[in-house]
Amino acid sequence: MEKFVIRGQSKHSCTNDARSPQKKIKLENDERMKQEEEEEEEEEHAASAEFSDPVPWQKIEAEGFDCDYALLFSKEEADRLFKQLEEEVVYATEEARVQLFGKVHNIPRKQATYGEAGLTYTYSGVTRLACQWTPTLEYIRDSVTKATGQTFNFVLVNRYKDGQDHMGEHRDDEKELDPLCPIASVSLGAARDFIFRHRDARGKQVRRQIEPVKLELAHGSLLLMNSPTNTFWYHSLPVRKKVSQPRINLTFRRILLDRKK
């Protein structure tokens, strides 16, 4: 991921030097090479400082949109993690429902919530209590923390049995979420399209013409949704009838305890 470093002008001392011009040029060249090497080291350090464990990040930006994308796990490790989650995660047994615009809808996917003891998360009119972290969820959480430098105390698990299971347009903008912490989305299983749409470019009365952002979230990938993305952009996982394999998505969040009632 690109990182720009702004540097001030270098200060050179002014001295009277009676040495030959040729020798002086050589000394100046040597000094310039040394300075360039030092500047390259500063750039490398600054680039790696943004994330504690650098991975090949891809920066994705638009108006009010800031995301980072990377392949966090190899295929072999992602396969292993998917299998372990299938054995460990206990999904809600009751038929999941959400409330949107005053109407109750069934959720076309399975859901589970894990995190620190006693934590609850309320979204779309539904409040869920966090179950205790499983070993695999802890491992993935710690891997995300190592790669990003961010800590998380809650994860929402969504399991899509195939391309018929989907997620409608919404924003993760609940007041109990730490606005300074990105939402980290880890995808395992079938690759699926993930669509972002600006709030001014959706609905029947479109106020502005803004192109949607479409990403394909691969097996073992990590997407960081940084502020202010969830303020201006809705996201969805649309139906893809040709997808026949399951997918598990983990969205790690940081809930602020002092904002919970």
C-alpha positions as a Python dict, from the first residue, in 0.01 Angstrom:
ca = {
    (1, 'M'): (0, 0, 0),
    (2, 'E'): (132, 341, -90),
    (3, 'K'): (244, 573, 185),
    (4, 'F'): (350, 929, 111),
    (5, 'V'): (611, 1095, 328),
    (6, 'I'): (654, 1473, 324),
    (7, 'R'): (1002, 1584, 408),
    (8, 'G'): (1143, 1931, 464),
    (9, 'Q'): (1444, 2074, 289),
    (10, 'S'): (1784, 1942, 400),
    (11, 'K'): (2009, 2189, 579),
    (12, 'H'): (2370, 2205, 463),
    (13, 'S'): (2639, 2388, 660),
    (14, 'C'): (2836, 2652, 472),
    (15, 'T'): (3216, 2616, 512),
    (16, 'N'): (3519, 2760, 335),
    (17, 'D'): (3678, 2474, 144),
    (18, 'A'): (4003, 2521, -51),
    (19, 'R'): (4007, 2166, -185),
    (20, 'S'): (4006, 2094, -557),
    (21, 'P'): (3669, 2118, -743),
    (22, 'Q'): (3693, 1752, -851),
    (23, 'K'): (3736, 1631, -497),
    (24, 'K'): (3462, 1859, -374),
    (25, 'I'): (3218, 1719, -633),
    (26, 'K'): (3301, 1366, -525),
    (27, 'L'): (3241, 1453, -161),
    (28, 'E'): (2908, 1616, -248),
    (29, 'N'): (2805, 1308, -448),
    (30, 'D'): (2895, 1081, -158),
    (31, 'E'): (2694, 1299, 80),
    (32, 'R'): (2395, 1301, -154),
    (33, 'M'): (2403, 921, -192),
    (34, 'K'): (2416, 883, 185),
    (35, 'Q'): (2125, 1122, 226),
    (36, 'E'): (1920, 935, -36),
    (37, 'E'): (1984, 605, 140),
    (38, 'E'): (1869, 757, 470),
    (39, 'E'): (1555, 895, 304),
    (40, 'E'): (1475, 553, 153),
    (41, 'E'): (1507, 395, 497),
    (42, 'E'): (1270, 659, 638),
    (43, 'E'): (1016, 583, 365),
    (44, 'E'): (1034, 209, 429),
    (45, 'H'): (991, 264, 802),
    (46, 'A'): (695, 500, 751),
    (47, 'A'): (529, 262, 507),
    (48, 'S'): (553, -26, 753),
    (49, 'A'): (448, 184, 1053),
    (50, 'E'): (86, 216, 942),
    (51, 'F'): (28, -156, 995),
    (52, 'S'): (224, -356, 1250),
    (53, 'D'): (270, -656, 1021),
    (54, 'P'): (287, -535, 658),
    (55, 'V'): (104, -742, 398),
    (56, 'P'): (55, -646, 31),
    (57, 'W'): (-231, -403, 88),
    (58, 'Q'): (-435, -249, -191),
    (59, 'K'): (-577, 96, -118),
    (60, 'I'): (-927, 160, -258),
    (61, 'E'): (-1054, 517, -246),
    (62, 'A'): (-1343, 727, -375),
    (63, 'E'): (-1538, 1026, -246),
    (64, 'G'): (-1587, 960, 125),
    (65, 'F'): (-1466, 604, 68),
    (66, 'D'): (-1152, 453, 220),
    (67, 'C'): (-1083, 79, 225),
    (68, 'D'): (-776, -145, 240),
    (69, 'Y'): (-778, -493, 90),
    (70, 'A'): (-531, -780, 120),
    (71, 'L'): (-503, -1156, 111),
    (72, 'L'): (-439, -1232, 476),
    (73, 'F'): (-432, -1614, 462),
    (74, 'S'): (-291, -1856, 206),
    (75, 'K'): (-535, -2096, 40),
    (76, 'E'): (-412, -2384, 256),
    (77, 'E'): (-458, -2190, 580),
    (78, 'A'): (-791, -2043, 467),
    (79, 'D'): (-916, -2396, 389),
    (80, 'R'): (-814, -2511, 737),
    (81, 'L'): (-978, -2212, 908),
    (82, 'F'): (-1301, -2260, 714),
    (83, 'K'): (-1319, -2625, 818),
    (84, 'Q'): (-1251, -2540, 1183),
    (85, 'L'): (-1519, -2270, 1187),
    (86, 'E'): (-1769, -2517, 1044),
    (87, 'E'): (-1699, -2734, 1349),
    (88, 'E'): (-1684, -2460, 1615),
    (89, 'V'): (-1934, -2186, 1536),
    (90, 'V'): (-2284, -2228, 1677),
    (91, 'Y'): (-2536, -2027, 1479),
    (92, 'A'): (-2863, -1887, 1613),
    (93, 'T'): (-3127, -2159, 1605),
    (94, 'E'): (-3428, -1928, 1580),
    (95, 'E'): (-3513, -1785, 1240),
    (96, 'A'): (-3314, -1463, 1222),
    (97, 'R'): (-3506, -1145, 1151),
    (98, 'V'): (-3421, -777, 1113),
    (99, 'Q'): (-3636, -466, 1121),
    (100, 'L'): (-3598, -227, 827),
    (101, 'F'): (-3813, 80, 776),
    (102, 'G'): (-4066, -52, 1027),
    (103, 'K'): (-4102, -393, 861),
    (104, 'V'): (-3963, -726, 986),
    (105, 'H'): (-3774, -940, 735),
    (106, 'N'): (-3618, -1286, 754),
    (107, 'I'): (-3239, -1289, 719),
    (108, 'P'): (-3131, -1503, 420),
    (109, 'R'): (-2820, -1639, 596),
    (110, 'K'): (-2708, -1785, 930),
    (111, 'Q'): (-2565, -1560, 1201),
    (112, 'A'): (-2365, -1589, 1521),
    (113, 'T'): (-2199, -1337, 1755),
    (114, 'Y'): (-1883, -1381, 1961),
    (115, 'G'): (-1673, -1150, 2175),
    (116, 'E'): (-1583, -1039, 2524),
    (117, 'A'): (-1807, -1161, 2806),
    (118, 'G'): (-2129, -967, 2847),
    (119, 'L'): (-2103, -772, 2523),
    (120, 'T'): (-2419, -718, 2322),
    (121, 'Y'): (-2462, -562, 1981),
    (122, 'T'): (-2785, -406, 1851),
    (123, 'Y'): (-2841, -365, 1477),
    (124, 'S'): (-3153, -343, 1261),
    (125, 'G'): (-3375, -375, 1568),
    (126, 'V'): (-3206, -696, 1687),
    (127, 'T'): (-2988, -731, 1999),
    (128, 'R'): (-2745, -1022, 2019),
    (129, 'L'): (-2532, -1140, 2309),
    (130, 'A'): (-2170, -1234, 2239),
    (131, 'C'): (-2072, -1596, 2294),
    (132, 'Q'): (-1725, -1679, 2426),
    (133, 'W'): (-1448, -1668, 2164),
    (134, 'T'): (-1366, -2003, 2003),
    (135, 'P'): (-998, -2094, 1948),
    (136, 'T'): (-1024, -2039, 1572),
    (137, 'L'): (-1202, -1705, 1607),
    (138, 'E'): (-934, -1594, 1853),
    (139, 'Y'): (-663, -1697, 1606),
    (140, 'I'): (-824, -1504, 1320),
    (141, 'R'): (-887, -1202, 1544),
    (142, 'D'): (-523, -1198, 1656),
    (143, 'S'): (-406, -1233, 1293),
    (144, 'V'): (-616, -931, 1196),
    (145, 'T'): (-479, -734, 1491),
    (146, 'K'): (-123, -825, 1397),
    (147, 'A'): (-179, -714, 1038),
    (148, 'T'): (-358, -389, 1121),
    (149, 'G'): (-248, -277, 1466),
    (150, 'Q'): (-618, -252, 1566),
    (151, 'T'): (-783, -441, 1851),
    (152, 'F'): (-1135, -588, 1834),
    (153, 'N'): (-1370, -713, 2105),
    (154, 'F'): (-1661, -845, 1897),
    (155, 'V'): (-1726, -1037, 1576),
    (156, 'L'): (-2042, -1094, 1374),
    (157, 'V'): (-2034, -1424, 1183),
    (158, 'N'): (-2247, -1462, 868),
    (159, 'R'): (-2269, -1797, 687),
    (160, 'Y'): (-2402, -1806, 331),
    (161, 'K'): (-2491, -2158, 219),
    (162, 'D'): (-2461, -2062, -151),
    (163, 'G'): (-2520, -1771, -389),
    (164, 'Q'): (-2890, -1755, -300),
    (165, 'D'): (-2808, -1638, 51),
    (166, 'H'): (-2737, -1267, 47),
    (167, 'M'): (-2722, -940, 242),
    (168, 'G'): (-2918, -626, 159),
    (169, 'E'): (-2786, -270, 147),
    (170, 'H'): (-2703, -124, 486),
    (171, 'R'): (-2441, 73, 678),
    (172, 'D'): (-2253, -43, 988),
    (173, 'D'): (-2293, 291, 1163),
    (174, 'E'): (-2431, 196, 1504),
    (175, 'K'): (-2345, 450, 1776),
    (176, 'E'): (-2191, 186, 2002),
    (177, 'L'): (-1911, 119, 1749),
    (178, 'D'): (-1578, 297, 1796),
    (179, 'P'): (-1567, 553, 1510),
    (180, 'L'): (-1187, 548, 1515),
    (181, 'C'): (-1166, 174, 1457),
    (182, 'P'): (-1219, 25, 1110),
    (183, 'I'): (-1449, -272, 1057),
    (184, 'A'): (-1237, -569, 952),
    (185, 'S'): (-1412, -815, 721),
    (186, 'V'): (-1252, -1157, 675),
    (187, 'S'): (-1391, -1380, 396),
    (188, 'L'): (-1355, -1758, 382),
    (189, 'G'): (-1506, -1990, 125),
    (190, 'A'): (-1670, -1897, -205),
    (191, 'A'): (-1564, -1564, -355),
    (192, 'R'): (-1857, -1321, -363),
    (193, 'D'): (-1924, -976, -508),
    (194, 'F'): (-1942, -695, -250),
    (195, 'I'): (-2113, -376, -369),
    (196, 'F'): (-2080, -28, -220),
    (197, 'R'): (-2330, 243, -315),
    (198, 'H'): (-2310, 609, -211),
    (199, 'R'): (-2605, 731, -7),
    (200, 'D'): (-2673, 1010, -260),
    (201, 'A'): (-2685, 765, -552),
    (202, 'R'): (-2941, 514, -429),
    (203, 'G'): (-3317, 490, -399),
    (204, 'K'): (-3590, 628, -623),
    (205, 'Q'): (-3477, 989, -592),
    (206, 'V'): (-3111, 982, -688),
    (207, 'R'): (-2953, 1313, -599),
    (208, 'R'): (-2614, 1256, -761),
    (209, 'Q'): (-2454, 1031, -1018),
    (210, 'I'): (-2181, 843, -830),
    (211, 'E'): (-2050, 512, -959),
    (212, 'P'): (-2083, 218, -719),
    (213, 'V'): (-1769, 38, -601),
    (214, 'K'): (-1766, -335, -672),
    (215, 'L'): (-1517, -572, -509),
    (216, 'E'): (-1476, -948, -524),
    (217, 'L'): (-1390, -1075, -178),
    (218, 'A'): (-1165, -1375, -221),
    (219, 'H'): (-1108, -1680, -1),
    (220, 'G'): (-873, -1576, 282),
    (221, 'S'): (-908, -1201, 218),
    (222, 'L'): (-930, -910, 461),
    (223, 'L'): (-1117, -588, 383),
    (224, 'L'): (-1076, -289, 615),
    (225, 'M'): (-1363, -42, 599),
    (226, 'N'): (-1207, 277, 736),
    (227, 'S'): (-1383, 593, 846),
    (228, 'P'): (-1578, 767, 697),
    (229, 'T'): (-1682, 485, 457),
    (230, 'N'): (-1981, 369, 663),
    (231, 'T'): (-2107, 725, 695),
    (232, 'F'): (-2152, 781, 322),
    (233, 'W'): (-2162, 435, 162),
    (234, 'Y'): (-2406, 145, 190),
    (235, 'H'): (-2277, -207, 121),
    (236, 'S'): (-2444, -530, 15),
    (237, 'L'): (-2375, -888, -88),
    (238, 'P'): (-2616, -952, -378),
    (239, 'V'): (-2757, -1284, -495),
    (240, 'R'): (-2527, -1477, -729),
    (241, 'K'): (-2716, -1782, -855),
    (242, 'K'): (-2408, -1938, -1015),
    (243, 'V'): (-2228, -1964, -678),
    (244, 'S'): (-2289, -2311, -536),
    (245, 'Q'): (-2036, -2319, -249),
    (246, 'P'): (-2074, -2179, 105),
    (247, 'R'): (-1904, -1870, 241),
    (248, 'I'): (-1829, -1754, 595),
    (249, 'N'): (-1775, -1386, 663),
    (250, 'L'): (-1638, -1246, 988),
    (251, 'T'): (-1675, -874, 1061),
    (252, 'F'): (-1460, -776, 1357),
    (253, 'R'): (-1564, -463, 1543),
    (254, 'R'): (-1472, -262, 1852),
    (255, 'I'): (-1768, -181, 2073),
    (256, 'L'): (-1740, 110, 2315),
    (257, 'L'): (-1866, -1, 2654),
    (258, 'D'): (-1938, 353, 2775),
    (259, 'R'): (-2182, 404, 2487),
    (260, 'K'): (-2391, 101, 2573),
    (261, 'K'): (-2701, 157, 2777),
}
